[in-house]
Amino acid sequence: MTRPEQVSGPAQARRERLNALREAALHRPVLARHLSDGFNGRWSRRQWVQASLFATIGMLVLAIVPGFETPLLQKPAMHATRHSMALTLPPLPIARLKGASGDSWQLVRVSRGQTLGSLFEQLDIPASTMHAILDHPGAKASLTRLKPGTELAFDLPVDGQLRTFRYDRDDSHRIELSLNGDQVTEKVIVRPTDTRTVVISGEVGSSLFRSARKLGLTGSNINTLTDDIFKYDIDFNEDVGSRDRFSVVVEQTWREGELIKTGPVLAATFTTGGKLHTGFRFERNGKAEYFTGDGRPLKKSFIRMPIPYARLTSSFGTRRHPVLGRVRMHKGVDYGASTGTPIMAAGDARVASVGWQGGYGRAVVLDHGRGYTTLYGHMSRFGKIRQGQRIPQGTVIGYVGSTGLATGPHLHYEFRVNGVHRNPLSITMPPPEPLSGVALAQFRAQTSVALARIQEVENIIYADAGPIPAKLEAKKASGKPRRQKA
């Protein structure tokens, strides 16, 4: 019998090859062998990553497989039987069937700087159509001076030819102009309006303008409070605090639930520093003015400085003339300002003269009545005034210059009483004429109603401040802004 160690030749070579393959298989990097190689009771980072990967794959398989399985188990849905019914619809209007106006309106709001011509050009409407509209009686007066925000309506069908044009003639009348060839037909639509007298009351807060606007007052109303009624008694830059309050009576016009206009201030009160100031609107000799509760005008007869924010460069009295070099009486005061600064009339007056007056250069003399006159000299040019014209206080009568005997641009201002020169900085200005007689009686009847409404509203708004005396002068400032209908 042959012994194994004696095998030689091809058999020996085959045995060695099998042993080599067995050794290679034993050293192959199997996953289980790899995970267990060198395991010392703690997993390495690579082992944690591999385990997490396999766990994630397993969870995804468990989540996805039931989703594919559910539709296979469900039965197909049964579709419900549908029935149709024929319903009779209301017939279209004949005007709509014929393509009449009303089915293609385009509303346009006028922007700042826009004109009627630019709007027609923007909508590709021929200029001849616009001229046909303007030639219609009454249209030109309403359409040639369009204010920003004005609403216009154009009935433009698919063919692009304007059929009807619509605009508001006033607050309560709307005009529709229908175009048929060269013929223009007018239709007037009455739009009822409702005018209400309301009392708007509130606190100044961080800004008088912001608070008043939020309550519904217009910019013009606020300017009336600060520039016409209370400017002589209240310094709105220094005297007014956040807890000070105001009440204003105005008329508001409403149309179809929309506020379209707020009228002028009829009455106003302003409480600052515990002191009450009042102002009431009343027409005297056809001119609207504001008066105190006892009928005295709030507007002073004269403005001491005809130039706002000017600097005093020469006082009233004896001085050496800067041009002539001689000591002589300076019969007025000088205000230095840059050339072109507007000069205002110190009070209501009649223009006595406009022209060149020797050393005064270009000068204006105003006659204020009751023996009071004022002179304004060294102007660079005059305002739009003429001799004999009556002008109100604050009218621009000219502009600062250096004409005549002057070393630089300034205003020479003189104040005369019965021809005698007086110092405009120290003289006691004459008080304005109060109301009297029938005018005073009418004023009291008119203002008593406004006072009662303001007091009624403020008793509601400022109830937390305690009882308010019958006289408004004793009211204290507190409470929250509110608006009440009068």
GROMACS .gro file of C-alpha atoms in nm:
model
  486
    1MET     CA    1   0.000   0.000   0.000
    2THR     CA    2   0.143   0.331  -0.096
    3ARG     CA    3   0.209   0.579   0.194
    4PRO     CA    4   0.093   0.942   0.155
    5GLU     CA    5   0.435   1.090   0.198
    6GLN     CA    6   0.555   0.878  -0.088
    7VAL     CA    7   0.315   1.031  -0.342
    8SER     CA    8   0.502   1.230  -0.602
    9GLY     CA    9   0.463   1.372  -0.948
   10PRO     CA   10   0.128   1.526  -1.062
   11ALA     CA   11  -0.058   1.415  -0.751
   12GLN     CA   12   0.188   1.597  -0.529
   13ALA     CA   13   0.147   1.917  -0.730
   14ARG     CA   14  -0.237   1.895  -0.713
   15ARG     CA   15  -0.224   1.852  -0.334
   16GLU     CA   16  -0.005   2.157  -0.290
   17ARG     CA   17  -0.242   2.366  -0.505
   18LEU     CA   18  -0.545   2.261  -0.296
   19ASN     CA   19  -0.360   2.351   0.024
   20ALA     CA   20  -0.280   2.694  -0.120
   21LEU     CA   21  -0.648   2.755  -0.213
   22ARG     CA   22  -0.761   2.647   0.134
   23GLU     CA   23  -0.518   2.890   0.298
   24ALA     CA   24  -0.639   3.172   0.069
   25ALA     CA   25  -1.002   3.102   0.158
   26LEU     CA   26  -0.923   3.113   0.529
   27HIS     CA   27  -0.764   3.458   0.496
   28ARG     CA   28  -1.045   3.608   0.273
   29PRO     CA   29  -1.200   3.940   0.438
   30VAL     CA   30  -1.549   3.808   0.524
   31LEU     CA   31  -1.782   4.063   0.700
   32ALA     CA   32  -1.833   3.849   1.009
   33ARG     CA   33  -1.462   3.772   1.030
   34HIS     CA   34  -1.389   4.146   0.973
   35LEU     CA   35  -1.628   4.257   1.246
   36SER     CA   36  -1.484   4.011   1.488
   37ASP     CA   37  -1.121   4.076   1.406
   38GLY     CA   38  -0.954   4.251   1.691
   39PHE     CA   39  -1.284   4.303   1.885
   40ASN     CA   40  -1.195   4.405   2.236
   41GLY     CA   41  -1.547   4.480   2.375
   42ARG     CA   42  -1.583   4.829   2.213
   43TRP     CA   43  -1.698   4.907   1.857
   44SER     CA   44  -1.482   5.120   1.635
   45ARG     CA   45  -1.618   5.423   1.443
   46ARG     CA   46  -1.629   5.227   1.121
   47GLN     CA   47  -1.829   4.950   1.286
   48TRP     CA   48  -2.085   5.203   1.420
   49VAL     CA   49  -2.129   5.359   1.073
   50GLN     CA   50  -2.186   5.020   0.909
   51ALA     CA   51  -2.437   4.916   1.175
   52SER     CA   52  -2.631   5.246   1.140
   53LEU     CA   53  -2.645   5.206   0.761
   54PHE     CA   54  -2.795   4.859   0.782
   55ALA     CA   55  -3.049   4.974   1.046
   56THR     CA   56  -3.164   5.268   0.828
   57ILE     CA   57  -3.209   5.045   0.523
   58GLY     CA   58  -3.418   4.806   0.729
   59MET     CA   59  -3.649   5.079   0.858
   60LEU     CA   60  -3.705   5.216   0.506
   61VAL     CA   61  -3.801   4.870   0.380
   62LEU     CA   62  -4.052   4.827   0.663
   63ALA     CA   63  -4.211   5.167   0.588
   64ILE     CA   64  -4.230   5.134   0.207
   65VAL     CA   65  -4.354   4.779   0.165
   66PRO     CA   66  -4.692   4.832   0.347
   67GLY     CA   67  -4.754   5.138   0.127
   68PHE     CA   68  -4.732   4.929  -0.188
   69GLU     CA   69  -4.940   4.659  -0.029
   70THR     CA   70  -5.245   4.872   0.073
   71PRO     CA   71  -5.377   4.964  -0.277
   72LEU     CA   72  -5.363   4.597  -0.376
   73LEU     CA   73  -5.591   4.503  -0.088
   74GLN     CA   74  -5.849   4.778  -0.150
   75LYS     CA   75  -6.147   4.726  -0.371
   76PRO     CA   76  -6.207   4.961  -0.664
   77ALA     CA   77  -6.434   5.255  -0.573
   78MET     CA   78  -6.782   5.260  -0.717
   79HIS     CA   79  -6.871   5.578  -0.914
   80ALA     CA   80  -7.198   5.744  -0.816
   81THR     CA   81  -7.457   5.792  -1.086
   82ARG     CA   82  -7.487   6.155  -1.204
   83HIS     CA   83  -7.805   6.320  -1.327
   84SER     CA   84  -7.834   6.645  -1.527
   85MET     CA   85  -8.121   6.891  -1.503
   86ALA     CA   86  -8.201   7.176  -1.741
   87LEU     CA   87  -8.257   7.506  -1.554
   88THR     CA   88  -8.404   7.820  -1.708
   89LEU     CA   89  -8.166   8.118  -1.674
   90PRO     CA   90  -8.286   8.482  -1.675
   91PRO     CA   91  -8.252   8.641  -2.017
   92LEU     CA   92  -7.968   8.890  -2.080
   93PRO     CA   93  -8.071   9.254  -2.102
   94ILE     CA   94  -8.123   9.382  -2.452
   95ALA     CA   95  -7.855   9.645  -2.394
   96ARG     CA   96  -7.606   9.373  -2.305
   97LEU     CA   97  -7.699   9.163  -2.609
   98LYS     CA   98  -7.639   9.462  -2.833
   99GLY     CA   99  -7.305   9.540  -2.670
  100ALA     CA  100  -7.422   9.867  -2.516
  101SER     CA  101  -7.226  10.068  -2.259
  102GLY     CA  102  -7.168   9.930  -1.914
  103ASP     CA  103  -6.975   9.611  -1.988
  104SER     CA  104  -6.626   9.752  -2.035
  105TRP     CA  105  -6.566  10.040  -1.794
  106GLN     CA  106  -6.210  10.135  -1.709
  107LEU     CA  107  -6.158  10.351  -1.400
  108VAL     CA  108  -5.857  10.586  -1.390
  109ARG     CA  109  -5.737  10.802  -1.100
  110VAL     CA  110  -5.549  11.114  -1.202
  111SER     CA  111  -5.189  11.124  -1.080
  112ARG     CA  112  -4.991  11.438  -1.001
  113GLY     CA  113  -4.892  11.614  -1.323
  114GLN     CA  114  -5.133  11.420  -1.546
  115THR     CA  115  -5.366  11.601  -1.785
  116LEU     CA  116  -5.675  11.491  -1.973
  117GLY     CA  117  -5.470  11.479  -2.293
  118SER     CA  118  -5.208  11.245  -2.144
  119LEU     CA  119  -5.482  11.013  -2.015
  120PHE     CA  120  -5.650  10.994  -2.356
  121GLU     CA  121  -5.312  10.928  -2.518
  122GLN     CA  122  -5.237  10.655  -2.262
  123LEU     CA  123  -5.566  10.479  -2.351
  124ASP     CA  124  -5.508  10.524  -2.728
  125ILE     CA  125  -5.818  10.741  -2.766
  126PRO     CA  126  -5.797  10.991  -3.055
  127ALA     CA  127  -5.749  11.357  -2.971
  128SER     CA  128  -6.054  11.439  -3.184
  129THR     CA  129  -6.269  11.243  -2.937
  130MET     CA  130  -6.126  11.441  -2.645
  131HIS     CA  131  -6.197  11.773  -2.822
  132ALA     CA  132  -6.555  11.662  -2.890
  133ILE     CA  133  -6.599  11.601  -2.515
  134LEU     CA  134  -6.441  11.934  -2.417
  135ASP     CA  135  -6.665  12.118  -2.661
  136HIS     CA  136  -6.971  11.991  -2.474
  137PRO     CA  137  -7.119  12.266  -2.252
  138GLY     CA  138  -6.979  12.258  -1.897
  139ALA     CA  139  -6.717  11.989  -1.962
  140LYS     CA  140  -6.414  12.212  -2.014
  141ALA     CA  141  -6.452  12.385  -1.675
  142SER     CA  142  -6.446  12.051  -1.494
  143LEU     CA  143  -6.180  11.870  -1.699
  144THR     CA  144  -5.909  12.123  -1.780
  145ARG     CA  145  -5.784  12.152  -1.419
  146LEU     CA  146  -5.784  11.798  -1.284
  147LYS     CA  147  -5.672  11.748  -0.925
  148PRO     CA  148  -5.466  11.445  -0.821
  149GLY     CA  149  -5.700  11.164  -0.714
  150THR     CA  150  -5.985  11.268  -0.945
  151GLU     CA  151  -6.166  10.958  -1.077
  152LEU     CA  152  -6.252  10.933  -1.447
  153ALA     CA  153  -6.427  10.640  -1.618
  154PHE     CA  154  -6.397  10.529  -1.981
  155ASP     CA  155  -6.638  10.284  -2.152
  156LEU     CA  156  -6.401  10.117  -2.399
  157PRO     CA  157  -6.527   9.805  -2.582
  158VAL     CA  158  -6.308   9.560  -2.768
  159ASP     CA  159  -6.296   9.773  -3.082
  160GLY     CA  160  -6.130  10.049  -2.876
  161GLN     CA  161  -6.371  10.332  -2.967
  162LEU     CA  162  -6.486  10.533  -2.667
  163ARG     CA  163  -6.862  10.494  -2.615
  164THR     CA  164  -6.916  10.676  -2.284
  165PHE     CA  165  -6.705  10.905  -2.068
  166ARG     CA  166  -6.789  10.968  -1.702
  167TYR     CA  167  -6.671  11.230  -1.451
  168ASP     CA  168  -6.797  11.404  -1.136
  169ARG     CA  169  -6.912  11.762  -1.187
  170ASP     CA  170  -6.934  11.816  -0.811
  171ASP     CA  171  -6.983  11.615  -0.495
  172SER     CA  172  -7.345  11.519  -0.570
  173HIS     CA  173  -7.364  11.510  -0.953
  174ARG     CA  174  -7.200  11.264  -1.192
  175ILE     CA  175  -7.195  11.332  -1.566
  176GLU     CA  176  -7.203  11.059  -1.834
  177LEU     CA  177  -7.131  11.168  -2.191
  178SER     CA  178  -7.232  10.912  -2.454
  179LEU     CA  179  -7.064  10.942  -2.796
  180ASN     CA  180  -7.239  10.840  -3.115
  181GLY     CA  181  -7.041  10.969  -3.409
  182ASP     CA  182  -7.023  11.348  -3.377
  183GLN     CA  183  -7.315  11.356  -3.136
  184VAL     CA  184  -7.254  11.382  -2.759
  185THR     CA  185  -7.544  11.303  -2.524
  186GLU     CA  186  -7.533  11.405  -2.157
  187LYS     CA  187  -7.683  11.212  -1.866
  188VAL     CA  188  -7.680  11.359  -1.513
  189ILE     CA  189  -7.672  11.111  -1.223
  190VAL     CA  190  -7.761  11.251  -0.881
  191ARG     CA  191  -7.547  11.108  -0.598
  192PRO     CA  192  -7.696  11.201  -0.258
  193THR     CA  193  -7.452  11.330   0.004
  194ASP     CA  194  -7.480  11.359   0.381
  195THR     CA  195  -7.317  11.649   0.567
  196ARG     CA  196  -7.247  11.598   0.937
  197THR     CA  197  -7.109  11.836   1.198
  198VAL     CA  198  -6.863  11.644   1.414
  199VAL     CA  199  -6.640  11.719   1.712
  200ILE     CA  200  -6.292  11.570   1.681
  201SER     CA  201  -6.105  11.559   2.009
  202GLY     CA  202  -5.768  11.413   2.108
  203GLU     CA  203  -5.431  11.455   2.273
  204VAL     CA  204  -5.119  11.594   2.106
  205GLY     CA  205  -4.910  11.283   2.174
  206SER     CA  206  -4.571  11.267   2.005
  207SER     CA  207  -4.687  11.487   1.715
  208LEU     CA  208  -4.985  11.719   1.680
  209PHE     CA  209  -4.993  11.671   1.304
  210ARG     CA  210  -4.982  11.289   1.325
  211SER     CA  211  -5.244  11.269   1.600
  212ALA     CA  212  -5.483  11.511   1.428
  213ARG     CA  213  -5.448  11.337   1.091
  214LYS     CA  214  -5.517  11.000   1.253
  215LEU     CA  215  -5.839  11.137   1.401
  216GLY     CA  216  -5.959  11.264   1.062
  217LEU     CA  217  -5.849  11.630   1.035
  218THR     CA  218  -5.703  11.741   0.703
  219GLY     CA  219  -5.368  11.913   0.659
  220SER     CA  220  -5.555  12.237   0.591
  221ASN     CA  221  -5.747  12.203   0.920
  222ILE     CA  222  -5.422  12.157   1.113
  223ASN     CA  223  -5.263  12.459   0.944
  224THR     CA  224  -5.567  12.663   1.045
  225LEU     CA  225  -5.511  12.566   1.409
  226THR     CA  226  -5.140  12.650   1.410
  227ASP     CA  227  -5.123  12.944   1.166
  228ASP     CA  228  -5.460  13.122   1.192
  229ILE     CA  229  -5.625  13.053   1.528
  230PHE     CA  230  -5.361  12.988   1.794
  231LYS     CA  231  -5.033  13.116   1.647
  232TYR     CA  232  -5.050  13.444   1.846
  233ASP     CA  233  -5.102  13.271   2.183
  234ILE     CA  234  -4.927  12.931   2.157
  235ASP     CA  235  -4.569  12.853   2.056
  236PHE     CA  236  -4.618  12.509   1.902
  237ASN     CA  237  -4.244  12.441   1.914
  238GLU     CA  238  -4.196  12.515   2.285
  239ASP     CA  239  -4.528  12.536   2.472
  240VAL     CA  240  -4.709  12.219   2.365
  241GLY     CA  241  -4.676  11.890   2.558
  242SER     CA  242  -4.783  11.536   2.476
  243ARG     CA  243  -5.071  11.545   2.730
  244ASP     CA  244  -5.215  11.873   2.597
  245ARG     CA  245  -5.543  11.828   2.415
  246PHE     CA  246  -5.746  11.984   2.138
  247SER     CA  247  -6.107  11.973   2.017
  248VAL     CA  248  -6.215  12.081   1.670
  249VAL     CA  249  -6.562  12.125   1.516
  250VAL     CA  250  -6.578  12.060   1.140
  251GLU     CA  251  -6.835  11.964   0.879
  252GLN     CA  252  -6.776  11.634   0.698
  253THR     CA  253  -6.944  11.536   0.371
  254TRP     CA  254  -7.014  11.164   0.316
  255ARG     CA  255  -7.132  10.990  -0.001
  256GLU     CA  256  -7.223  10.622  -0.025
  257GLY     CA  257  -7.044  10.551   0.303
  258GLU     CA  258  -6.723  10.730   0.200
  259LEU     CA  259  -6.582  11.052   0.347
  260ILE     CA  260  -6.526  11.278   0.048
  261LYS     CA  261  -6.469  11.622   0.201
  262THR     CA  262  -6.391  11.792   0.531
  263GLY     CA  263  -6.485  12.158   0.562
  264PRO     CA  264  -6.301  12.443   0.739
  265VAL     CA  265  -6.261  12.462   1.115
  266LEU     CA  266  -6.582  12.604   1.265
  267ALA     CA  267  -6.461  12.611   1.625
  268ALA     CA  268  -6.157  12.489   1.818
  269THR     CA  269  -6.023  12.467   2.169
  270PHE     CA  270  -5.664  12.396   2.272
  271THR     CA  271  -5.562  12.326   2.631
  272THR     CA  272  -5.192  12.365   2.706
  273GLY     CA  273  -5.024  12.409   3.042
  274GLY     CA  274  -5.364  12.403   3.214
  275LYS     CA  275  -5.483  12.708   3.016
  276LEU     CA  276  -5.767  12.690   2.767
  277HIS     CA  277  -5.754  12.877   2.434
  278THR     CA  278  -6.063  12.904   2.212
  279GLY     CA  279  -6.134  13.014   1.856
  280PHE     CA  280  -6.457  13.040   1.656
  281ARG     CA  281  -6.514  13.103   1.288
  282PHE     CA  282  -6.747  13.388   1.195
  283GLU     CA  283  -6.801  13.586   0.875
  284ARG     CA  284  -6.772  13.963   0.914
  285ASN     CA  285  -6.840  14.180   0.608
  286GLY     CA  286  -6.833  13.868   0.392
  287LYS     CA  287  -6.489  13.759   0.515
  288ALA     CA  288  -6.431  13.460   0.744
  289GLU     CA  289  -6.231  13.538   1.060
  290TYR     CA  290  -6.160  13.364   1.390
  291PHE     CA  291  -6.261  13.521   1.722
  292THR     CA  292  -6.229  13.450   2.093
  293GLY     CA  293  -6.534  13.348   2.292
  294ASP     CA  294  -6.616  13.713   2.372
  295GLY     CA  295  -6.600  13.824   2.008
  296ARG     CA  296  -6.245  13.964   1.986
  297PRO     CA  297  -6.046  13.879   1.670
  298LEU     CA  298  -5.765  13.630   1.723
  299LYS     CA  299  -5.560  13.779   1.442
  300LYS     CA  300  -5.354  14.075   1.559
  301SER     CA  301  -5.376  14.401   1.369
  302PHE     CA  302  -5.005  14.402   1.278
  303ILE     CA  303  -4.713  14.164   1.241
  304ARG     CA  304  -4.403  14.307   1.409
  305MET     CA  305  -4.164  14.130   1.166
  306PRO     CA  306  -4.266  14.147   0.799
  307ILE     CA  307  -3.991  13.893   0.720
  308PRO     CA  308  -3.996  13.554   0.896
  309TYR     CA  309  -3.670  13.441   1.058
  310ALA     CA  310  -3.484  13.764   0.966
  311ARG     CA  311  -3.211  13.924   1.181
  312LEU     CA  312  -3.225  14.278   1.315
  313THR     CA  313  -2.929  14.474   1.175
  314SER     CA  314  -3.017  14.832   1.271
  315SER     CA  315  -3.251  14.966   1.539
  316PHE     CA  316  -3.477  15.270   1.557
  317GLY     CA  317  -3.307  15.596   1.662
  318THR     CA  318  -3.004  15.818   1.594
  319ARG     CA  319  -2.711  15.658   1.410
  320ARG     CA  320  -2.434  15.730   1.156
  321HIS     CA  321  -2.565  15.655   0.808
  322PRO     CA  322  -2.356  15.373   0.655
  323VAL     CA  323  -2.358  15.534   0.306
  324LEU     CA  324  -2.372  15.911   0.369
  325GLY     CA  325  -2.147  15.894   0.677
  326ARG     CA  326  -2.353  16.157   0.863
  327VAL     CA  327  -2.528  16.117   1.198
  328ARG     CA  328  -2.901  16.126   1.138
  329MET     CA  329  -3.226  15.983   1.268
  330HIS     CA  330  -3.299  15.627   1.160
  331LYS     CA  331  -3.676  15.636   1.133
  332GLY     CA  332  -3.729  15.261   1.107
  333VAL     CA  333  -3.563  14.926   1.168
  334ASP     CA  334  -3.354  14.716   0.929
  335TYR     CA  335  -3.385  14.340   0.885
  336GLY     CA  336  -3.098  14.165   0.711
  337ALA     CA  337  -3.190  13.884   0.472
  338SER     CA  338  -3.073  13.739   0.143
  339THR     CA  339  -3.182  13.893  -0.185
  340GLY     CA  340  -3.520  13.761  -0.297
  341THR     CA  341  -3.660  13.688   0.051
  342PRO     CA  342  -4.039  13.754   0.049
  343ILE     CA  343  -4.169  14.060   0.235
  344MET     CA  344  -4.522  14.043   0.383
  345ALA     CA  345  -4.779  14.313   0.451
  346ALA     CA  346  -4.781  14.381   0.825
  347GLY     CA  347  -5.160  14.410   0.832
  348ASP     CA  348  -5.475  14.443   0.623
  349ALA     CA  349  -5.429  14.752   0.412
  350ARG     CA  350  -5.481  14.951   0.095
  351VAL     CA  351  -5.172  14.994  -0.124
  352ALA     CA  352  -5.092  15.366  -0.108
  353SER     CA  353  -4.791  15.366  -0.344
  354VAL     CA  354  -4.565  15.128  -0.536
  355GLY     CA  355  -4.247  15.261  -0.700
  356TRP     CA  356  -3.908  15.424  -0.659
  357GLN     CA  357  -3.866  15.664  -0.364
  358GLY     CA  358  -3.521  15.824  -0.362
  359GLY     CA  359  -3.290  15.669  -0.101
  360TYR     CA  360  -3.550  15.403  -0.020
  361GLY     CA  361  -3.506  15.260  -0.372
  362ARG     CA  362  -3.798  15.039  -0.471
  363ALA     CA  363  -4.051  15.094  -0.191
  364VAL     CA  364  -4.413  15.017  -0.099
  365VAL     CA  365  -4.633  15.224   0.135
  366LEU     CA  366  -4.946  15.064   0.287
  367ASP     CA  367  -5.238  15.248   0.448
  368HIS     CA  368  -5.396  15.043   0.727
  369GLY     CA  369  -5.663  15.295   0.823
  370ARG     CA  370  -5.716  15.481   1.151
  371GLY     CA  371  -5.395  15.681   1.078
  372TYR     CA  372  -5.157  15.381   1.061
  373THR     CA  373  -4.919  15.343   0.764
  374THR     CA  374  -4.611  15.128   0.700
  375LEU     CA  375  -4.321  15.164   0.454
  376TYR     CA  376  -4.100  14.888   0.308
  377GLY     CA  377  -3.780  14.996   0.130
  378HIS     CA  378  -3.479  14.873  -0.072
  379MET     CA  379  -3.678  14.600  -0.251
  380SER     CA  380  -3.523  14.407  -0.539
  381ARG     CA  381  -3.864  14.375  -0.705
  382PHE     CA  382  -4.234  14.418  -0.624
  383GLY     CA  383  -4.498  14.157  -0.565
  384LYS     CA  384  -4.819  14.125  -0.767
  385ILE     CA  385  -4.979  14.437  -0.623
  386ARG     CA  386  -5.094  14.769  -0.762
  387GLN     CA  387  -5.173  15.110  -0.618
  388GLY     CA  388  -5.520  15.133  -0.464
  389GLN     CA  389  -5.554  14.755  -0.422
  390ARG     CA  390  -5.680  14.617  -0.090
  391ILE     CA  391  -5.469  14.331   0.043
  392PRO     CA  392  -5.493  14.110   0.355
  393GLN     CA  393  -5.227  14.071   0.622
  394GLY     CA  394  -4.944  13.841   0.509
  395THR     CA  395  -4.969  13.922   0.136
  396VAL     CA  396  -4.628  13.918  -0.035
  397ILE     CA  397  -4.574  14.278  -0.148
  398GLY     CA  398  -4.211  14.252  -0.260
  399TYR     CA  399  -3.870  14.089  -0.216
  400VAL     CA  400  -3.555  14.188  -0.027
  401GLY     CA  401  -3.293  14.378  -0.223
  402SER     CA  402  -3.037  14.660  -0.193
  403THR     CA  403  -3.179  14.934  -0.416
  404GLY     CA  404  -3.138  15.298  -0.316
  405LEU     CA  405  -2.889  15.398  -0.043
  406ALA     CA  406  -2.801  15.052   0.088
  407THR     CA  407  -2.474  14.870   0.151
  408GLY     CA  408  -2.627  14.523   0.125
  409PRO     CA  409  -2.956  14.335   0.089
  410HIS     CA  410  -3.198  14.419   0.370
  411LEU     CA  411  -3.547  14.553   0.441
  412HIS     CA  412  -3.597  14.900   0.582
  413TYR     CA  413  -3.931  14.893   0.769
  414GLU     CA  414  -4.109  15.204   0.904
  415PHE     CA  415  -4.421  15.228   1.120
  416ARG     CA  416  -4.608  15.559   1.126
  417VAL     CA  417  -4.903  15.681   1.336
  418ASN     CA  418  -5.071  15.992   1.192
  419GLY     CA  419  -4.751  16.064   1.000
  420VAL     CA  420  -4.521  16.032   1.305
  421HIS     CA  421  -4.252  15.762   1.292
  422ARG     CA  422  -4.270  15.513   1.579
  423ASN     CA  423  -4.048  15.223   1.680
  424PRO     CA  424  -4.226  14.910   1.548
  425LEU     CA  425  -4.043  14.693   1.806
  426SER     CA  426  -4.171  14.875   2.114
  427ILE     CA  427  -4.497  15.043   2.018
  428THR     CA  428  -4.816  14.894   2.157
  429MET     CA  429  -4.997  14.769   1.853
  430PRO     CA  430  -5.360  14.878   1.820
  431PRO     CA  431  -5.604  14.601   1.912
  432PRO     CA  432  -5.828  14.467   1.636
  433GLU     CA  433  -6.186  14.583   1.633
  434PRO     CA  434  -6.414  14.344   1.825
  435LEU     CA  435  -6.761  14.239   1.714
  436SER     CA  436  -7.047  14.457   1.828
  437GLY     CA  437  -7.419  14.505   1.787
  438VAL     CA  438  -7.605  14.264   1.564
  439ALA     CA  439  -7.285  14.087   1.457
  440LEU     CA  440  -7.196  14.011   1.820
  441ALA     CA  441  -7.546  13.874   1.889
  442GLN     CA  442  -7.527  13.648   1.585
  443PHE     CA  443  -7.179  13.535   1.688
  444ARG     CA  444  -7.289  13.442   2.040
  445ALA     CA  445  -7.588  13.245   1.912
  446GLN     CA  446  -7.364  13.058   1.671
  447THR     CA  447  -7.080  12.985   1.913
  448SER     CA  448  -7.301  12.877   2.205
  449VAL     CA  449  -7.405  12.567   2.009
  450ALA     CA  450  -7.043  12.477   1.926
  451LEU     CA  451  -6.936  12.530   2.290
  452ALA     CA  452  -7.214  12.302   2.413
  453ARG     CA  453  -7.118  12.026   2.168
  454ILE     CA  454  -6.747  12.047   2.258
  455GLN     CA  455  -6.830  12.033   2.629
  456GLU     CA  456  -7.063  11.736   2.579
  457VAL     CA  457  -6.803  11.540   2.386
  458GLU     CA  458  -6.520  11.619   2.626
  459ASN     CA  459  -6.737  11.521   2.926
  460ILE     CA  460  -6.758  11.175   2.767
  461ILE     CA  461  -6.399  11.143   2.650
  462TYR     CA  462  -6.229  11.282   2.960
  463ALA     CA  463  -6.470  11.145   3.220
  464ASP     CA  464  -6.179  10.990   3.414
  465ALA     CA  465  -6.043  11.339   3.483
  466GLY     CA  466  -6.336  11.409   3.714
  467PRO     CA  467  -6.633  11.647   3.680
  468ILE     CA  468  -6.582  11.928   3.433
  469PRO     CA  469  -6.718  12.270   3.531
  470ALA     CA  470  -6.983  12.434   3.319
  471LYS     CA  471  -6.733  12.688   3.191
  472LEU     CA  472  -6.486  12.539   2.944
  473GLU     CA  473  -6.212  12.766   3.075
  474ALA     CA  474  -6.175  12.545   3.385
  475LYS     CA  475  -6.115  12.213   3.207
  476LYS     CA  476  -5.811  12.000   3.276
  477ALA     CA  477  -5.620  11.799   3.016
  478SER     CA  478  -5.632  11.420   3.031
  479GLY     CA  479  -5.786  11.118   2.860
  480LYS     CA  480  -5.764  10.931   2.533
  481PRO     CA  481  -5.830  11.061   2.178
  482ARG     CA  482  -6.175  10.988   2.043
  483ARG     CA  483  -6.407  11.127   1.783
  484GLN     CA  484  -6.774  11.186   1.844
  485LYS     CA  485  -7.046  11.280   1.604
  486ALA     CA  486  -7.207  11.611   1.689
   0.00000   0.00000   0.00000
